[in-house]
Amino acid sequence: MKASPAEVNSTALGQSLQRQIRYCLSRDHLDRTALYQALALSVKEQLMDDWRKTRSSNMSYQRKRVAYLSLEFLMGRSLGNALLNLDLDEDCRQALTAYSVELEQLQQQEHDAGLGNGGLGRLAACFLDSCATLELPVVGYGIRYRYGMFAQSFADGYQQEHPDSWLSDGNPWEIRTPHHDLLVPFFGRVESYVDGDGQQRIQWLDTEKVKATAYDMPVPGYRNGRVNTLRLWSAKATDEFNLSQFNQGSYAESVAAKNLAEQITMVLYPNDASENGKELRLRQQYFLCSASLQDLINGYIGRFGNDLSDFASHNVIQLNDTHPAISVAEMMRLLLDEHHLSWSKAWQITSTTMAYTNHTLLPEALERWPVRLFEQMLPRHLQIIYEINARFLEQVAQRWPGETERLTRMSIIEEGADPQIRMAYLAIVGSFSVNGVAQLHSRLLTEGLFADFYQLQPHKFNNKTNGVTPRRWLAHCNPRLAALLNKRIGADWVADLGRLTCLNSQTEDADLISHWHEVKQANKAALIDLVATRTGVEFDATMLFDVQVKRFHEYKRQLLNALHIIHLYQRILEGDTEGMTPRCVLIGGKAAPGYAMAKQVIKLINNVAYMVNYNPLMKPYLRCALLPDYNVSAMEIICPAADLSEQISTAGKEASGTGNMKFMMNGAITIGTYDGANIEILEEVGEDNFFLFGLTAAEIAALQPHYQPQHYIDSSSALTQVMQLLESGHFNLHEPGIFDDIIAAIKSPTDPWMVAADFDSYRQAQARAGQAYRDTKHWTQMSIRNSAASGRFSSDVTIGNYQQQIWQVADHHQRHVAKEA
Ligand SMILES: *Cc1c(COP(=O)(O)O)cnc(C)c1O
């Protein structure tokens, strides 16, 4: 491609593109990377005026604002989303004709912003899109990790991790905003003193300060002229940080200290739904919270002056899980020590500003930090937490006099040889709202994990079922279906997904059914290309596309899926193919690098896939691929092409799930357990349009104490044979013993995931799905009904509920108000 002098277009975007190429790139040869950069900068330029207007409207209205604090924002790519939301797609394609390149080719140049692990980080990204679309004054605060979620490949079927240096070509979407930079203190010591007014106060002294440098990313709403902000903090060393060593003449050590400071934002911790306990992680958490809260207070003072007593009427801080829970103590510190408020005033402000979202019941994900770590790194916060705890336990003692057992249970400090701070309890005590992320999950929280707190303060607890943005997850990722929908029901569904119910009256329309099917087949062709390129496995669009993509975790039970593939493999080997529906099974996801069992399941699936694809007997009936490096951009190709959506977690373990919603929106039918938001999906779409199987959460809990997996193996001939084949070493002939842990886990009476217990029920549901797929018309009608019923899972609805029931941002000129489901 050569820079073309053509003046073919006259749109603002086209002119901006020419300008970027001529004056900003400094390139003589325009390759795709450079042209992508120029295009992204041009699109950002189109956003700048609206971004500025949004900021100034936020300043002029004396409105409440929301800060969404999250250690993760799994944004994916920005270009396509911005073009959709700004309605610049056509302009862009026209401008690109002068450069003989397709928009799609340039879009692929963009690195995913992979600043998150999975569902929790992607939820934060969907929420930002909905907040901007609903014109809510919400700022996202996060960390600008230099290395995001690792890239995944396989070597001999084993997962390999590679650093994701997503910023190496620069990030055209961000703007460095140095006027927001701040200092974040660490370490040091605490001293009390008497101030000029004779007040006893505390000082945090001799701290080492790290500079938080601000980078802003624009978050455009859907065609409404609004552009919100995602502010990401990056750590830089200050002189103060390495001052002591520098004074002693240790130049090299002082530079090493600089690296130590800048390490804070170097890398995203790749653990999904498990805590990690590393000191650096706590530093990341505190760094985000301190910088963001200081920024909020500075903003408040800029608007209203130095008196902070009305802060809570103008701010809500939503904590995305306990990762930013240290905010409770940091807010208290800032109000007490820096702004000299009394304890009771500071506590009143803090505890009416914070709101906490819980994301999991899994005990391994509950964050606890050793008191000794706080003594060193955050000594002032430890004092404050002790004081919060003492006052809280006094309340508990008043409510339940003499119940010392309960005091121990509810204490923010877990006593023991190595005392720990329970971050979830700190978050609950310090917040006015505590929510779970699906109905079942929120109920289980109040009945189990947080039952004591629910009894004490029931008014705090509420549910906000997750959602996903229909912009990225339907309009952008599935343009063929979007066009069909526009033709059939008009284009309003993009900002009002409930309108999809209009499809229900058309499910007998032959023209709709045939077009719907054609769209799915075309989307499958695109996925076939992706799978072939990345794995070499050839999929066939006439076969059932059976898809499970999500992080690898035992509770998500990719292992159950693997056992079913082995079962089909065995049947085909034996010639038992009567009535078998040909299927292509796609699995994708990353395992945390330290999660040995999840990595073994990856290896098992790769080995099973190898045996399946290698054997010509299988080809007409079964193909199997484990797609490497599953991420947001991969999901944009996968979910429009899926026929069957695998949501097969052990009941009671998946808090909500959001992958399930993306698939449903795009017309996949769910095979799933009665868990998380699956339950609500089932409620919307009905049993006839969902393949339900497995034990319920209550049945799982009841079975746990006397679970006998061998009983389930013995009473299912299918499972008996699957276990025999697996144990024979058929899938690991050259690597004896590598699946022993997996085999032992399935057979263990303490298997919390109860894979054996659900196998037969799963196998039968799979058979029903296979059977149903043979009737293309009926399957397509089920597909239409799934999309039609997905309106409730738009994150616009979710955010409408956060707004009405938690944030209550009074907003007289808000145009869209999402209705409650
Ligand atoms: C939606 C999404 C998830 C969450 O998937 P679940 O099936 O809900 O666990 C994880 N990763 C990516 C890249 C996603 O897009």
XYZ file of C-alpha atoms in Angstrom, residues 71 274-277 281-282 285 320-326 356 360 362-370 412 414 420-426:
35
model
C -8.480 -4.366 38.930
C -8.661 -17.723 42.893
C -6.671 -15.445 45.134
C -2.947 -15.382 44.895
C -1.664 -13.848 48.107
C -0.827 -7.978 44.196
C -1.706 -6.102 47.386
C -4.735 -3.084 44.791
C -15.816 -4.867 41.497
C -15.234 -7.786 43.891
C -12.966 -7.468 46.942
C -9.923 -6.605 44.812
C -10.406 -2.871 45.524
C -11.825 -3.421 49.068
C -8.849 -1.656 50.660
C -19.602 -3.932 46.905
C -17.978 -15.866 43.732
C -15.655 -20.361 45.929
C -13.627 -20.348 49.164
C -10.334 -20.300 47.227
C -11.287 -16.930 45.751
C -11.952 -15.192 49.064
C -9.208 -12.699 49.627
C -7.381 -12.620 52.916
C -4.219 -10.640 53.562
C -1.799 -11.404 56.391
C -12.786 -8.728 59.968
C -9.295 -13.941 61.366
C -5.481 -12.495 58.336
C -7.675 -9.646 57.177
C -10.884 -10.846 55.537
C -11.349 -8.411 52.680
C -14.938 -9.457 51.923
C -15.975 -8.624 55.475
C -14.213 -5.270 55.292
